[in-house]
PDB file of C-alpha atoms in Angstrom:
ATOM      1  CA  MET M   1     -26.937 111.420  15.159  1.00 46.00           C
ATOM      2  CA  ALA M   2     -27.318 107.550  16.294  1.00 49.00           C
ATOM      3  CA  GLU M   3     -26.886 104.954  13.980  1.00 50.00           C
ATOM      4  CA  ASN M   4     -29.879 102.546  13.610  1.00 50.00           C
ATOM      5  CA  ALA M   5     -29.352  98.956  13.503  1.00 46.00           C
ATOM      6  CA  ALA M   6     -30.358  98.471  10.163  1.00 49.00           C
ATOM      7  CA  ASP M   7     -27.613 100.684   8.998  1.00 53.00           C
ATOM      8  CA  LYS M   8     -25.075  98.734  10.570  1.00 56.00           C
ATOM      9  CA  GLY M   9     -26.404  95.381   9.272  1.00 66.00           C
ATOM     10  CA  THR M  10     -27.356  94.013  12.419  1.00 66.00           C
ATOM     11  CA  SER M  11     -30.566  93.429  14.393  1.00 68.00           C
ATOM     12  CA  PRO M  12     -31.705  95.486  17.585  1.00 70.00           C
ATOM     13  CA  GLY M  13     -29.925  92.896  19.767  1.00 76.00           C
ATOM     14  CA  GLY M  14     -26.478  93.517  17.842  1.00 82.00           C
ATOM     15  CA  ARG M  15     -26.801  90.097  15.974  1.00 83.00           C
ATOM     16  CA  PRO M  16     -26.440  89.829  12.434  1.00 86.00           C
ATOM     17  CA  PRO M  17     -29.693  90.073  10.644  1.00 88.00           C
ATOM     18  CA  ARG M  18     -29.144  86.620   8.872  1.00 91.00           C
ATOM     19  CA  PRO M  19     -27.188  83.364   9.692  1.00 93.00           C
ATOM     20  CA  ASP M  20     -23.797  82.895   8.466  1.00 94.00           C
ATOM     21  CA  LEU M  21     -23.417  81.520   5.021  1.00 92.00           C
ATOM     22  CA  ALA M  22     -21.935  78.246   6.187  1.00 93.00           C
ATOM     23  CA  ALA M  23     -24.773  78.030   8.747  1.00 95.00           C
ATOM     24  CA  MET M  24     -27.063  77.926   6.156  1.00 93.00           C
ATOM     25  CA  VAL M  25     -25.333  75.927   3.075  1.00 93.00           C
ATOM     26  CA  VAL M  26     -23.527  73.399   5.343  1.00 96.00           C
ATOM     27  CA  PRO M  27     -27.009  71.607   6.374  1.00 96.00           C
ATOM     28  CA  LEU M  28     -28.251  72.167   3.012  1.00 94.00           C
ATOM     29  CA  GLY M  29     -25.037  70.538   1.480  1.00 94.00           C
ATOM     30  CA  ARG M  30     -25.049  67.309   3.659  1.00 97.00           C
ATOM     31  CA  ALA M  31     -29.063  67.044   2.842  1.00 95.00           C
ATOM     32  CA  LEU M  32     -28.175  67.122  -0.641  1.00 95.00           C
ATOM     33  CA  MET M  33     -25.286  64.605  -0.507  1.00 95.00           C
ATOM     34  CA  ALA M  34     -27.377  62.438   1.621  1.00 96.00           C
ATOM     35  CA  ALA M  35     -30.047  62.453  -1.097  1.00 95.00           C
ATOM     36  CA  GLU M  36     -27.384  61.728  -4.150  1.00 96.00           C
ATOM     37  CA  GLN M  37     -26.391  58.361  -1.882  1.00 97.00           C
ATOM     38  CA  PRO M  38     -28.844  56.274  -2.742  1.00 98.00           C
ATOM     39  CA  VAL M  39     -28.757  57.260  -6.540  1.00 97.00           C
ATOM     40  CA  LEU M  40     -24.862  56.632  -6.599  1.00 98.00           C
ATOM     41  CA  ASP M  41     -25.398  53.464  -4.791  1.00 98.00           C
ATOM     42  CA  ALA M  42     -27.822  52.174  -7.186  1.00 98.00           C
ATOM     43  CA  HIS M  43     -25.341  53.289 -10.111  1.00 97.00           C
ATOM     44  CA  GLY M  44     -22.294  51.701  -8.297  1.00 97.00           C
ATOM     45  CA  LEU M  45     -20.484  55.023  -7.764  1.00 97.00           C
ATOM     46  CA  THR M  46     -18.936  56.495  -4.717  1.00 96.00           C
ATOM     47  CA  MET M  47     -18.862  60.380  -4.317  1.00 95.00           C
ATOM     48  CA  TRP M  48     -15.349  60.658  -5.456  1.00 95.00           C
ATOM     49  CA  ALA M  49     -16.145  58.441  -8.573  1.00 96.00           C
ATOM     50  CA  TYR M  50     -19.176  60.562  -9.447  1.00 96.00           C
ATOM     51  CA  ALA M  51     -16.981  63.850  -9.052  1.00 94.00           C
ATOM     52  CA  VAL M  52     -14.353  62.176 -11.572  1.00 94.00           C
ATOM     53  CA  LEU M  53     -16.823  61.338 -14.123  1.00 95.00           C
ATOM     54  CA  LEU M  54     -18.601  64.694 -14.007  1.00 94.00           C
ATOM     55  CA  HIS M  55     -15.161  66.810 -14.468  1.00 92.00           C
ATOM     56  CA  LEU M  56     -14.151  64.367 -17.574  1.00 91.00           C
ATOM     57  CA  ASP M  57     -15.003  65.263 -21.004  1.00 78.00           C
ATOM     58  CA  GLU M  58     -13.733  63.994 -24.240  1.00 66.00           C
ATOM     59  CA  THR M  59     -11.596  67.165 -24.874  1.00 64.00           C
ATOM     60  CA  PRO M  60      -9.702  68.708 -22.914  1.00 63.00           C
ATOM     61  CA  ILE M  61      -8.227  65.135 -21.845  1.00 74.00           C
ATOM     62  CA  ARG M  62      -6.864  65.969 -18.088  1.00 77.00           C
ATOM     63  CA  THR M  63      -4.023  64.689 -16.423  1.00 84.00           C
ATOM     64  CA  GLN M  64      -4.563  62.779 -13.173  1.00 85.00           C
ATOM     65  CA  ALA M  65      -2.842  65.909 -11.123  1.00 86.00           C
ATOM     66  CA  ALA M  66      -5.000  68.159 -13.092  1.00 87.00           C
ATOM     67  CA  LEU M  67      -8.428  66.236 -12.107  1.00 89.00           C
ATOM     68  CA  ALA M  68      -7.346  65.984  -8.605  1.00 89.00           C
ATOM     69  CA  GLU M  69      -7.128  69.692  -8.476  1.00 87.00           C
ATOM     70  CA  ALA M  70     -10.278  70.204 -10.315  1.00 85.00           C
ATOM     71  CA  ILE M  71     -12.323  68.129  -7.855  1.00 88.00           C
ATOM     72  CA  ARG M  72     -10.288  69.132  -4.942  1.00 86.00           C
ATOM     73  CA  ALA M  73      -9.012  65.744  -4.074  1.00 90.00           C
ATOM     74  CA  ASP M  74      -5.470  64.673  -3.001  1.00 89.00           C
ATOM     75  CA  LYS M  75      -3.733  63.186  -6.145  1.00 85.00           C
ATOM     76  CA  THR M  76      -2.701  60.126  -4.110  1.00 88.00           C
ATOM     77  CA  ARG M  77      -6.104  59.466  -3.112  1.00 86.00           C
ATOM     78  CA  ILE M  78      -7.715  59.387  -6.399  1.00 91.00           C
ATOM     79  CA  ILE M  79      -5.650  56.961  -7.582  1.00 92.00           C
ATOM     80  CA  ALA M  80      -7.791  54.082  -6.318  1.00 95.00           C
ATOM     81  CA  VAL M  81     -10.895  55.637  -7.776  1.00 96.00           C
ATOM     82  CA  LEU M  82      -9.375  55.826 -11.226  1.00 95.00           C
ATOM     83  CA  ASP M  83      -8.153  52.241 -10.893  1.00 95.00           C
ATOM     84  CA  ASP M  84     -11.743  51.121 -10.265  1.00 97.00           C
ATOM     85  CA  LEU M  85     -13.252  53.300 -13.023  1.00 97.00           C
ATOM     86  CA  GLU M  86     -10.411  52.245 -15.573  1.00 97.00           C
ATOM     87  CA  HIS M  87     -11.223  48.309 -14.389  1.00 97.00           C
ATOM     88  CA  ARG M  88     -15.011  49.179 -15.247  1.00 98.00           C
ATOM     89  CA  GLU M  89     -13.913  50.683 -18.563  1.00 97.00           C
ATOM     90  CA  LEU M  90     -15.735  53.872 -17.684  1.00 97.00           C
ATOM     91  CA  ILE M  91     -12.360  55.902 -18.190  1.00 95.00           C
ATOM     92  CA  HIS M  92      -9.404  55.441 -20.218  1.00 93.00           C
ATOM     93  CA  ARG M  93      -6.158  56.160 -18.788  1.00 90.00           C
ATOM     94  CA  GLN M  94      -3.134  56.434 -21.551  1.00 88.00           C
ATOM     95  CA  PRO M  95       0.430  57.747 -21.329  1.00 87.00           C
ATOM     96  CA  ASP M  96       0.855  61.234 -22.351  1.00 85.00           C
ATOM     97  CA  PRO M  97       3.106  60.882 -25.465  1.00 87.00           C
ATOM     98  CA  GLU M  98       4.851  64.105 -24.600  1.00 87.00           C
ATOM     99  CA  ASP M  99       5.818  63.071 -21.033  1.00 87.00           C
ATOM    100  CA  ARG M 100       5.105  59.233 -20.279  1.00 82.00           C
ATOM    101  CA  ARG M 101       5.175  59.781 -16.563  1.00 84.00           C
ATOM    102  CA  VAL M 102       1.813  61.774 -17.012  1.00 85.00           C
ATOM    103  CA  ARG M 103      -1.414  59.630 -17.689  1.00 85.00           C
ATOM    104  CA  LEU M 104      -4.144  61.202 -19.702  1.00 88.00           C
ATOM    105  CA  LEU M 105      -7.680  60.643 -18.608  1.00 92.00           C
ATOM    106  CA  SER M 106     -10.670  60.580 -20.795  1.00 91.00           C
ATOM    107  CA  LEU M 107     -14.178  58.889 -20.485  1.00 94.00           C
ATOM    108  CA  THR M 108     -15.478  56.064 -22.589  1.00 94.00           C
ATOM    109  CA  ALA M 109     -18.698  55.814 -24.075  1.00 95.00           C
ATOM    110  CA  GLU M 110     -20.074  53.833 -21.139  1.00 97.00           C
ATOM    111  CA  GLY M 111     -18.642  56.193 -18.532  1.00 97.00           C
ATOM    112  CA  ARG M 112     -20.299  59.178 -20.229  1.00 96.00           C
ATOM    113  CA  ARG M 113     -23.555  57.232 -20.418  1.00 97.00           C
ATOM    114  CA  LEU M 114     -23.433  56.109 -16.657  1.00 98.00           C
ATOM    115  CA  ARG M 115     -22.414  60.029 -15.766  1.00 97.00           C
ATOM    116  CA  ASP M 116     -25.108  61.090 -17.802  1.00 97.00           C
ATOM    117  CA  THR M 117     -27.847  58.782 -16.283  1.00 98.00           C
ATOM    118  CA  THR M 118     -26.708  59.336 -12.708  1.00 98.00           C
ATOM    119  CA  GLN M 119     -26.572  63.131 -13.068  1.00 97.00           C
ATOM    120  CA  ALA M 120     -30.145  62.991 -14.586  1.00 97.00           C
ATOM    121  CA  ALA M 121     -31.371  60.763 -11.524  1.00 97.00           C
ATOM    122  CA  ILE M 122     -29.836  63.187  -9.235  1.00 97.00           C
ATOM    123  CA  GLN M 123     -31.155  66.389 -10.904  1.00 96.00           C
ATOM    124  CA  GLU M 124     -34.479  64.813 -10.935  1.00 96.00           C
ATOM    125  CA  GLY M 125     -34.363  64.828  -6.895  1.00 94.00           C
ATOM    126  CA  GLU M 126     -32.912  68.222  -6.821  1.00 95.00           C
ATOM    127  CA  GLU M 127     -35.888  69.367  -9.250  1.00 95.00           C
ATOM    128  CA  ARG M 128     -38.270  68.408  -6.294  1.00 93.00           C
ATOM    129  CA  LEU M 129     -36.582  70.861  -3.878  1.00 93.00           C
ATOM    130  CA  LEU M 130     -36.271  73.560  -6.217  1.00 96.00           C
ATOM    131  CA  ALA M 131     -40.022  73.159  -7.203  1.00 96.00           C
ATOM    132  CA  GLN M 132     -40.460  74.574  -3.841  1.00 96.00           C
ATOM    133  CA  LEU M 133     -39.207  78.194  -4.951  1.00 96.00           C
ATOM    134  CA  PRO M 134     -41.135  80.628  -7.361  1.00 97.00           C
ATOM    135  CA  ALA M 135     -39.347  80.505 -10.538  1.00 96.00           C
ATOM    136  CA  ALA M 136     -37.877  83.511 -10.603  1.00 97.00           C
ATOM    137  CA  ASP M 137     -35.872  82.947  -6.971  1.00 97.00           C
ATOM    138  CA  ARG M 138     -35.191  79.547  -8.398  1.00 96.00           C
ATOM    139  CA  ALA M 139     -33.396  81.035 -11.445  1.00 96.00           C
ATOM    140  CA  ALA M 140     -32.067  83.877  -9.138  1.00 97.00           C
ATOM    141  CA  LEU M 141     -30.481  80.878  -6.664  1.00 96.00           C
ATOM    142  CA  LEU M 142     -29.194  78.785  -9.534  1.00 96.00           C
ATOM    143  CA  ARG M 143     -27.384  81.887 -11.268  1.00 96.00           C
ATOM    144  CA  ALA M 144     -26.079  83.040  -7.781  1.00 95.00           C
ATOM    145  CA  LEU M 145     -24.896  79.737  -6.759  1.00 93.00           C
ATOM    146  CA  HIS M 146     -22.858  79.023  -9.902  1.00 93.00           C
ATOM    147  CA  THR M 147     -21.452  82.739  -9.790  1.00 94.00           C
ATOM    148  CA  LEU M 148     -20.343  81.740  -6.057  1.00 92.00           C
ATOM    149  CA  TYR M 149     -19.309  78.250  -7.303  1.00 86.00           C
ATOM    150  CA  THR M 150     -16.831  79.520 -10.054  1.00 87.00           C
ATOM    151  CA  LEU M 151     -15.108  82.558  -8.217  1.00 88.00           C
ATOM    152  CA  PRO M 152     -11.251  82.327  -8.466  1.00 84.00           C
ATOM    153  CA  GLU M 153     -10.732  82.469  -4.912  1.00 78.00           C
ATOM    154  CA  LEU M 154     -12.854  79.273  -4.613  1.00 74.00           C
ATOM    155  CA  THR M 155     -11.435  77.337  -7.587  1.00 62.00           C
ATOM    156  CA  ALA M 156      -7.745  78.121  -6.660  1.00 59.00           C
ATOM    157  CA  ARG M 157      -7.825  76.173  -3.232  1.00 51.00           C
ATOM    158  CA  LYS M 158      -5.193  73.375  -2.797  1.00 47.00           C
ATOM    159  CA  PRO M 159      -6.444  69.994  -3.252  1.00 43.00           C
ATOM    160  CA  GLY M 160      -7.867  68.552  -0.064  1.00 43.00           C
ATOM    161  CA  ARG M 161      -8.849  71.939   1.671  1.00 40.00           C
ATOM    162  CA  GLY M 162     -12.599  72.756   1.720  1.00 42.00           C
ATOM    163  CA  SER M 163     -13.375  69.843  -0.423  1.00 42.00           C
ATOM    164  CA  PRO M 164     -17.163  69.611  -0.913  1.00 43.00           C
ATOM    165  CA  ARG M 165     -16.933  65.692  -1.141  1.00 42.00           C
ATOM    166  CA  THR M 166     -14.758  64.597   1.488  1.00 38.00           C
TER     167      THR M 166
END
């Protein structure tokens, strides 16, 4: 019995029935980053600085190396960003009492305020895009994106490889 194209996951012409994920996600990601840029500029932040502020919470305090890994940045590349954020009193960097070679990072109250204000403005713009989807599709998309975002094989990548904000 002959298999039809739908059984093989291809269109009648032999092509897959949908575009590749990267072909769909990369242009969307670029458009989202372009939409974020004016918000970041208005708040005096670069993409990397915003990524740092997003990933720092009061506890646990992260080391510079752990933070670089979490945001998929080269740990040497992030030093200038951390220097600037510290100079602007948005983060604290202090020696680890257990290993003085290690710097522990935390947000200041002003860093937390700036992060929250910036994130709210960015997500306000995202809401306009998401509003174009029916509520059920929107919820499913956000759930699916979060699930894919947190997959171990994505979070375990080496810093600098496949970084979304390079």
